[in-house]
PDB file of C-alpha atoms in Angstrom:
ATOM      1  CA  MET A   1      19.574   0.331 -51.173  1.00 51.00           C
ATOM      2  CA  PHE A   2      18.114   3.685 -50.171  1.00 50.00           C
ATOM      3  CA  THR A   3      14.877   4.879 -51.655  1.00 53.00           C
ATOM      4  CA  LYS A   4      14.278   8.551 -52.247  1.00 53.00           C
ATOM      5  CA  THR A   5      11.811   8.640 -49.317  1.00 50.00           C
ATOM      6  CA  SER A   6      14.148   6.891 -46.848  1.00 49.00           C
ATOM      7  CA  LEU A   7      16.996   9.194 -47.860  1.00 48.00           C
ATOM      8  CA  LEU A   8      14.812  12.276 -47.284  1.00 47.00           C
ATOM      9  CA  LEU A   9      13.693  10.956 -43.871  1.00 47.00           C
ATOM     10  CA  ALA A  10      17.290  10.269 -42.869  1.00 50.00           C
ATOM     11  CA  CYS A  11      18.330  13.781 -43.885  1.00 51.00           C
ATOM     12  CA  ALA A  12      15.402  15.308 -41.986  1.00 48.00           C
ATOM     13  CA  GLY A  13      16.396  13.360 -38.881  1.00 52.00           C
ATOM     14  CA  LEU A  14      20.002  14.527 -39.140  1.00 48.00           C
ATOM     15  CA  LEU A  15      18.921  18.137 -39.605  1.00 49.00           C
ATOM     16  CA  SER A  16      16.653  17.894 -36.538  1.00 52.00           C
ATOM     17  CA  PHE A  17      19.496  16.416 -34.489  1.00 50.00           C
ATOM     18  CA  ALA A  18      21.895  19.131 -35.652  1.00 52.00           C
ATOM     19  CA  ALA A  19      19.379  21.865 -34.885  1.00 54.00           C
ATOM     20  CA  CYS A  20      18.943  20.627 -31.309  1.00 54.00           C
ATOM     21  CA  SER A  21      22.605  19.912 -30.640  1.00 52.00           C
ATOM     22  CA  LYS A  22      22.971  23.300 -28.957  1.00 51.00           C
ATOM     23  CA  ALA A  23      21.166  23.454 -25.611  1.00 52.00           C
ATOM     24  CA  THR A  24      20.233  27.084 -26.138  1.00 57.00           C
ATOM     25  CA  GLU A  25      18.253  26.246 -29.258  1.00 64.00           C
ATOM     26  CA  CYS A  26      16.224  23.355 -27.827  1.00 65.00           C
ATOM     27  CA  PRO A  27      13.596  23.905 -25.177  1.00 69.00           C
ATOM     28  CA  GLU A  28      13.888  21.847 -22.013  1.00 71.00           C
ATOM     29  CA  PRO A  29      11.253  19.124 -21.791  1.00 71.00           C
ATOM     30  CA  GLU A  30       8.409  20.114 -19.523  1.00 72.00           C
ATOM     31  CA  VAL A  31       8.404  18.161 -16.267  1.00 64.00           C
ATOM     32  CA  VAL A  32       4.898  17.394 -15.118  1.00 65.00           C
ATOM     33  CA  GLN A  33       4.507  16.701 -11.419  1.00 76.00           C
ATOM     34  CA  GLU A  34       1.839  14.113 -10.731  1.00 84.00           C
ATOM     35  CA  ASP A  35      -0.619  14.930  -7.960  1.00 95.00           C
ATOM     36  CA  PRO A  36       0.606  12.876  -4.952  1.00 96.00           C
ATOM     37  CA  VAL A  37      -2.961  12.036  -3.875  1.00 97.00           C
ATOM     38  CA  LYS A  38      -3.750  10.619  -7.335  1.00 97.00           C
ATOM     39  CA  ARG A  39      -0.432   8.751  -7.360  1.00 97.00           C
ATOM     40  CA  GLY A  40      -1.181   7.359  -3.895  1.00 97.00           C
ATOM     41  CA  GLU A  41      -4.652   6.255  -4.974  1.00 98.00           C
ATOM     42  CA  PHE A  42      -3.104   4.401  -7.913  1.00 97.00           C
ATOM     43  CA  LEU A  43      -0.471   2.738  -5.706  1.00 97.00           C
ATOM     44  CA  VAL A  44      -3.043   1.663  -3.104  1.00 97.00           C
ATOM     45  CA  SER A  45      -5.069   0.116  -5.920  1.00 97.00           C
ATOM     46  CA  VAL A  46      -2.261  -1.772  -7.666  1.00 96.00           C
ATOM     47  CA  GLY A  47      -0.558  -2.588  -4.363  1.00 95.00           C
ATOM     48  CA  GLY A  48      -3.604  -4.561  -3.238  1.00 95.00           C
ATOM     49  CA  CYS A  49      -4.049  -2.631   0.022  1.00 97.00           C
ATOM     50  CA  ASN A  50      -7.828  -3.100  -0.113  1.00 96.00           C
ATOM     51  CA  ASP A  51      -7.382  -6.880  -0.277  1.00 96.00           C
ATOM     52  CA  CYS A  52      -6.495  -7.032   3.419  1.00 96.00           C
ATOM     53  CA  HIS A  53      -7.427  -3.616   4.844  1.00 98.00           C
ATOM     54  CA  THR A  54     -11.019  -3.419   3.518  1.00 98.00           C
ATOM     55  CA  PRO A  55     -13.648  -5.624   5.217  1.00 97.00           C
ATOM     56  CA  LYS A  56     -15.648  -7.953   2.976  1.00 96.00           C
ATOM     57  CA  ILE A  57     -19.329  -8.750   2.591  1.00 93.00           C
ATOM     58  CA  MET A  58     -20.557 -12.098   1.344  1.00 88.00           C
ATOM     59  CA  THR A  59     -22.328 -12.053  -2.010  1.00 91.00           C
ATOM     60  CA  ASP A  60     -23.695 -14.778  -4.276  1.00 93.00           C
ATOM     61  CA  LYS A  61     -20.321 -14.607  -6.069  1.00 90.00           C
ATOM     62  CA  GLY A  62     -18.285 -14.898  -2.863  1.00 86.00           C
ATOM     63  CA  PRO A  63     -16.680 -12.219  -0.712  1.00 87.00           C
ATOM     64  CA  ALA A  64     -16.638  -8.679  -2.087  1.00 95.00           C
ATOM     65  CA  MET A  65     -15.020  -5.566  -0.681  1.00 96.00           C
ATOM     66  CA  ASP A  66     -17.346  -3.455   1.427  1.00 97.00           C
ATOM     67  CA  MET A  67     -16.321  -0.059   0.102  1.00 96.00           C
ATOM     68  CA  SER A  68     -18.480   1.674   2.726  1.00 97.00           C
ATOM     69  CA  ARG A  69     -15.721   0.510   5.135  1.00 98.00           C
ATOM     70  CA  MET A  70     -12.831   1.024   2.699  1.00 98.00           C
ATOM     71  CA  LEU A  71      -9.404   0.556   4.293  1.00 98.00           C
ATOM     72  CA  SER A  72     -10.817   0.563   7.839  1.00 98.00           C
ATOM     73  CA  GLY A  73      -9.066  -2.680   8.827  1.00 98.00           C
ATOM     74  CA  HIS A  74     -10.377  -5.697  10.678  1.00 98.00           C
ATOM     75  CA  PRO A  75     -13.859  -4.876  12.016  1.00 97.00           C
ATOM     76  CA  ALA A  76     -13.775  -4.340  15.786  1.00 96.00           C
ATOM     77  CA  ASN A  77     -17.056  -6.238  16.229  1.00 94.00           C
ATOM     78  CA  GLU A  78     -16.025  -9.388  14.321  1.00 93.00           C
ATOM     79  CA  GLN A  79     -14.733 -12.159  16.520  1.00 90.00           C
ATOM     80  CA  LEU A  80     -12.469 -14.829  15.097  1.00 91.00           C
ATOM     81  CA  ALA A  81     -13.987 -18.286  14.859  1.00 89.00           C
ATOM     82  CA  PRO A  82     -12.374 -21.107  16.813  1.00 90.00           C
ATOM     83  CA  TYR A  83      -9.713 -23.010  14.901  1.00 88.00           C
ATOM     84  CA  ASP A  84      -7.574 -26.095  15.379  1.00 87.00           C
ATOM     85  CA  LYS A  85      -4.481 -24.687  17.087  1.00 87.00           C
ATOM     86  CA  SER A  86      -2.470 -27.753  16.021  1.00 86.00           C
ATOM     87  CA  MET A  87      -2.687 -26.433  12.452  1.00 86.00           C
ATOM     88  CA  VAL A  88      -0.793 -23.254  13.311  1.00 87.00           C
ATOM     89  CA  GLY A  89       2.930 -23.611  12.817  1.00 82.00           C
ATOM     90  CA  PRO A  90       3.041 -25.712   9.709  1.00 83.00           C
ATOM     91  CA  TRP A  91       0.207 -23.522   8.355  1.00 89.00           C
ATOM     92  CA  ALA A  92      -0.873 -19.911   8.475  1.00 92.00           C
ATOM     93  CA  LEU A  93      -4.615 -19.349   8.579  1.00 93.00           C
ATOM     94  CA  MET A  94      -6.498 -16.393   7.101  1.00 93.00           C
ATOM     95  CA  TYR A  95      -9.806 -15.051   8.349  1.00 91.00           C
ATOM     96  CA  PRO A  96     -12.386 -15.352   5.520  1.00 87.00           C
ATOM     97  CA  GLY A  97     -12.487 -11.559   5.103  1.00 90.00           C
ATOM     98  CA  LEU A  98      -8.666 -11.546   4.825  1.00 93.00           C
ATOM     99  CA  THR A  99      -8.453  -8.938   7.582  1.00 96.00           C
ATOM    100  CA  ALA A 100      -6.867 -11.252  10.178  1.00 97.00           C
ATOM    101  CA  ALA A 101      -4.223 -13.949  10.073  1.00 96.00           C
ATOM    102  CA  VAL A 102      -2.965 -16.572  12.506  1.00 96.00           C
ATOM    103  CA  GLY A 103       0.472 -18.113  12.237  1.00 94.00           C
ATOM    104  CA  PRO A 104       3.621 -18.905  14.184  1.00 93.00           C
ATOM    105  CA  TRP A 105       3.950 -15.140  14.830  1.00 94.00           C
ATOM    106  CA  GLY A 106       0.584 -15.007  16.643  1.00 94.00           C
ATOM    107  CA  THR A 107      -2.640 -13.373  15.492  1.00 96.00           C
ATOM    108  CA  SER A 108      -2.457 -10.163  13.493  1.00 97.00           C
ATOM    109  CA  PHE A 109      -5.200  -7.858  12.302  1.00 98.00           C
ATOM    110  CA  SER A 110      -5.128  -5.477   9.351  1.00 98.00           C
ATOM    111  CA  ALA A 111      -4.839  -1.874  10.486  1.00 98.00           C
ATOM    112  CA  ASN A 112      -7.307   0.935  10.002  1.00 98.00           C
ATOM    113  CA  LEU A 113      -5.681   3.079   7.298  1.00 98.00           C
ATOM    114  CA  THR A 114      -8.290   5.843   7.284  1.00 98.00           C
ATOM    115  CA  PRO A 115      -7.541   9.292   8.788  1.00 98.00           C
ATOM    116  CA  SER A 116      -9.764   8.532  11.791  1.00 98.00           C
ATOM    117  CA  GLU A 117      -8.206   8.867  15.256  1.00 97.00           C
ATOM    118  CA  SER A 118      -8.626   5.073  15.457  1.00 97.00           C
ATOM    119  CA  GLY A 119      -6.560   4.808  12.287  1.00 98.00           C
ATOM    120  CA  LEU A 120      -3.864   7.062  10.847  1.00 98.00           C
ATOM    121  CA  GLY A 121      -5.440  10.259  12.205  1.00 97.00           C
ATOM    122  CA  SER A 122      -2.559  11.256  14.469  1.00 96.00           C
ATOM    123  CA  TRP A 123       0.245   9.715  12.406  1.00 98.00           C
ATOM    124  CA  THR A 124       2.859  11.949  10.839  1.00 98.00           C
ATOM    125  CA  GLU A 125       4.235  11.329   7.376  1.00 98.00           C
ATOM    126  CA  GLU A 126       7.545  10.357   9.025  1.00 98.00           C
ATOM    127  CA  GLN A 127       5.834   7.688  11.138  1.00 98.00           C
ATOM    128  CA  PHE A 128       4.117   6.275   8.053  1.00 98.00           C
ATOM    129  CA  VAL A 129       7.396   6.131   6.127  1.00 98.00           C
ATOM    130  CA  LYS A 130       9.144   4.473   9.093  1.00 97.00           C
ATOM    131  CA  ALA A 131       6.361   1.888   9.409  1.00 97.00           C
ATOM    132  CA  LEU A 132       6.641   0.898   5.754  1.00 97.00           C
ATOM    133  CA  THR A 133      10.413   1.098   5.406  1.00 97.00           C
ATOM    134  CA  GLU A 134      11.525  -0.248   8.791  1.00 97.00           C
ATOM    135  CA  GLY A 135       8.541  -2.381   9.801  1.00 97.00           C
ATOM    136  CA  LYS A 136       7.969  -0.458  13.036  1.00 97.00           C
ATOM    137  CA  HIS A 137       4.460  -0.729  14.515  1.00 96.00           C
ATOM    138  CA  MET A 138       2.813   2.691  14.330  1.00 95.00           C
ATOM    139  CA  GLY A 139       6.067   4.029  12.880  1.00 95.00           C
ATOM    140  CA  MET A 140       7.581   4.336  16.343  1.00 96.00           C
ATOM    141  CA  ASP A 141      11.107   3.432  17.429  1.00 94.00           C
ATOM    142  CA  ASN A 142      11.283   0.744  20.125  1.00 94.00           C
ATOM    143  CA  SER A 143       7.900  -0.661  19.060  1.00 95.00           C
ATOM    144  CA  ARG A 144       7.139  -4.228  18.066  1.00 96.00           C
ATOM    145  CA  PRO A 145       7.590  -5.222  14.446  1.00 96.00           C
ATOM    146  CA  ILE A 146       4.723  -5.105  11.996  1.00 97.00           C
ATOM    147  CA  MET A 147       3.480  -8.672  11.785  1.00 97.00           C
ATOM    148  CA  PRO A 148       2.763 -10.879   8.778  1.00 96.00           C
ATOM    149  CA  PRO A 149       1.111 -10.965   6.392  1.00 96.00           C
ATOM    150  CA  MET A 150       1.812  -7.222   5.922  1.00 96.00           C
ATOM    151  CA  PRO A 151       4.535  -7.140   3.236  1.00 95.00           C
ATOM    152  CA  TRP A 152       6.420  -4.125   4.599  1.00 96.00           C
ATOM    153  CA  GLN A 153       9.764  -5.696   3.584  1.00 96.00           C
ATOM    154  CA  GLU A 154       8.707  -5.384  -0.061  1.00 96.00           C
ATOM    155  CA  MET A 155       7.237  -1.928   0.409  1.00 94.00           C
ATOM    156  CA  ALA A 156      10.552  -0.815   1.939  1.00 96.00           C
ATOM    157  CA  LYS A 157      12.013  -1.181  -1.561  1.00 96.00           C
ATOM    158  CA  TRP A 158       9.574   1.386  -2.986  1.00 96.00           C
ATOM    159  CA  ASP A 159      10.657   4.946  -3.705  1.00 97.00           C
ATOM    160  CA  VAL A 160      10.059   7.063  -0.602  1.00 97.00           C
ATOM    161  CA  ASN A 161       8.066   9.566  -2.696  1.00 97.00           C
ATOM    162  CA  ASP A 162       5.635   6.768  -3.561  1.00 97.00           C
ATOM    163  CA  ILE A 163       5.234   5.919   0.125  1.00 98.00           C
ATOM    164  CA  LYS A 164       4.594   9.605   0.847  1.00 98.00           C
ATOM    165  CA  ALA A 165       2.013   9.651  -1.982  1.00 98.00           C
ATOM    166  CA  ILE A 166       0.215   6.698  -0.355  1.00 98.00           C
ATOM    167  CA  TYR A 167       0.179   8.622   2.915  1.00 98.00           C
ATOM    168  CA  ALA A 168      -1.238  11.696   1.141  1.00 98.00           C
ATOM    169  CA  TYR A 169      -3.988   9.590  -0.406  1.00 98.00           C
ATOM    170  CA  LEU A 170      -4.865   7.830   2.859  1.00 98.00           C
ATOM    171  CA  LYS A 171      -5.129  11.204   4.604  1.00 98.00           C
ATOM    172  CA  SER A 172      -7.599  12.329   1.896  1.00 98.00           C
ATOM    173  CA  ILE A 173     -10.137   9.485   2.209  1.00 98.00           C
ATOM    174  CA  PRO A 174     -13.136   9.575   4.553  1.00 98.00           C
ATOM    175  CA  PRO A 175     -12.264   8.694   8.176  1.00 98.00           C
ATOM    176  CA  ILE A 176     -13.930   5.557   9.534  1.00 98.00           C
ATOM    177  CA  ASP A 177     -13.919   4.993  13.281  1.00 98.00           C
ATOM    178  CA  ASN A 178     -12.888   1.363  13.835  1.00 98.00           C
ATOM    179  CA  VAL A 179     -10.643   0.296  16.689  1.00 98.00           C
ATOM    180  CA  VAL A 180      -8.903  -2.778  15.318  1.00 97.00           C
ATOM    181  CA  PRO A 181      -8.199  -5.566  17.833  1.00 96.00           C
ATOM    182  CA  ALA A 182      -4.683  -5.638  19.241  1.00 96.00           C
ATOM    183  CA  TYR A 183      -2.064  -8.092  17.987  1.00 96.00           C
ATOM    184  CA  MET A 184      -2.021 -11.323  19.996  1.00 95.00           C
ATOM    185  CA  PRO A 185       1.354 -13.053  20.507  1.00 94.00           C
ATOM    186  CA  PRO A 186       1.483 -16.817  19.875  1.00 89.00           C
ATOM    187  CA  VAL A 187       0.080 -19.059  22.562  1.00 77.00           C
ATOM    188  CA  GLN A 188       2.782 -21.349  23.952  1.00 68.00           C
TER     189      GLN A 188
END
């Protein structure tokens, strides 16, 4: 059973619909373009990029991100500790700062994502997109694949505009000079 109020609301809704049924009478919704740098900052945050690409410092609560070295990759001056090589294969090992990993693929180090020349400084947007959508090291054809644990296969599913927004953000952060160690193939 309709009440007087519900009947009035229904009529008002129908009148509103009828009034906007002609395109010339209804304004187009305003499309707001989000700033790509802000969008990239958000995606870097929720994507967990800092988890592996930002060096850590040890605190009384455990490792914490050293934001003075944000996204600068595995520190050039930090050597990996010896490990039991018999563990590699059935296991993958992570460096305590999460910036290096050892597994059946070899030893990989998180890249410097800052706009320094030792990072993304000379990269083009096209190289960055290729790296994240095709898994090409440095975004270059005929290069080695990007090694685990970098989840480029999942990032390849992202909208290309989001990947370009990440690039825009990374180009806007302070450059940090840090030459990350080179990938080391597995020892046979």
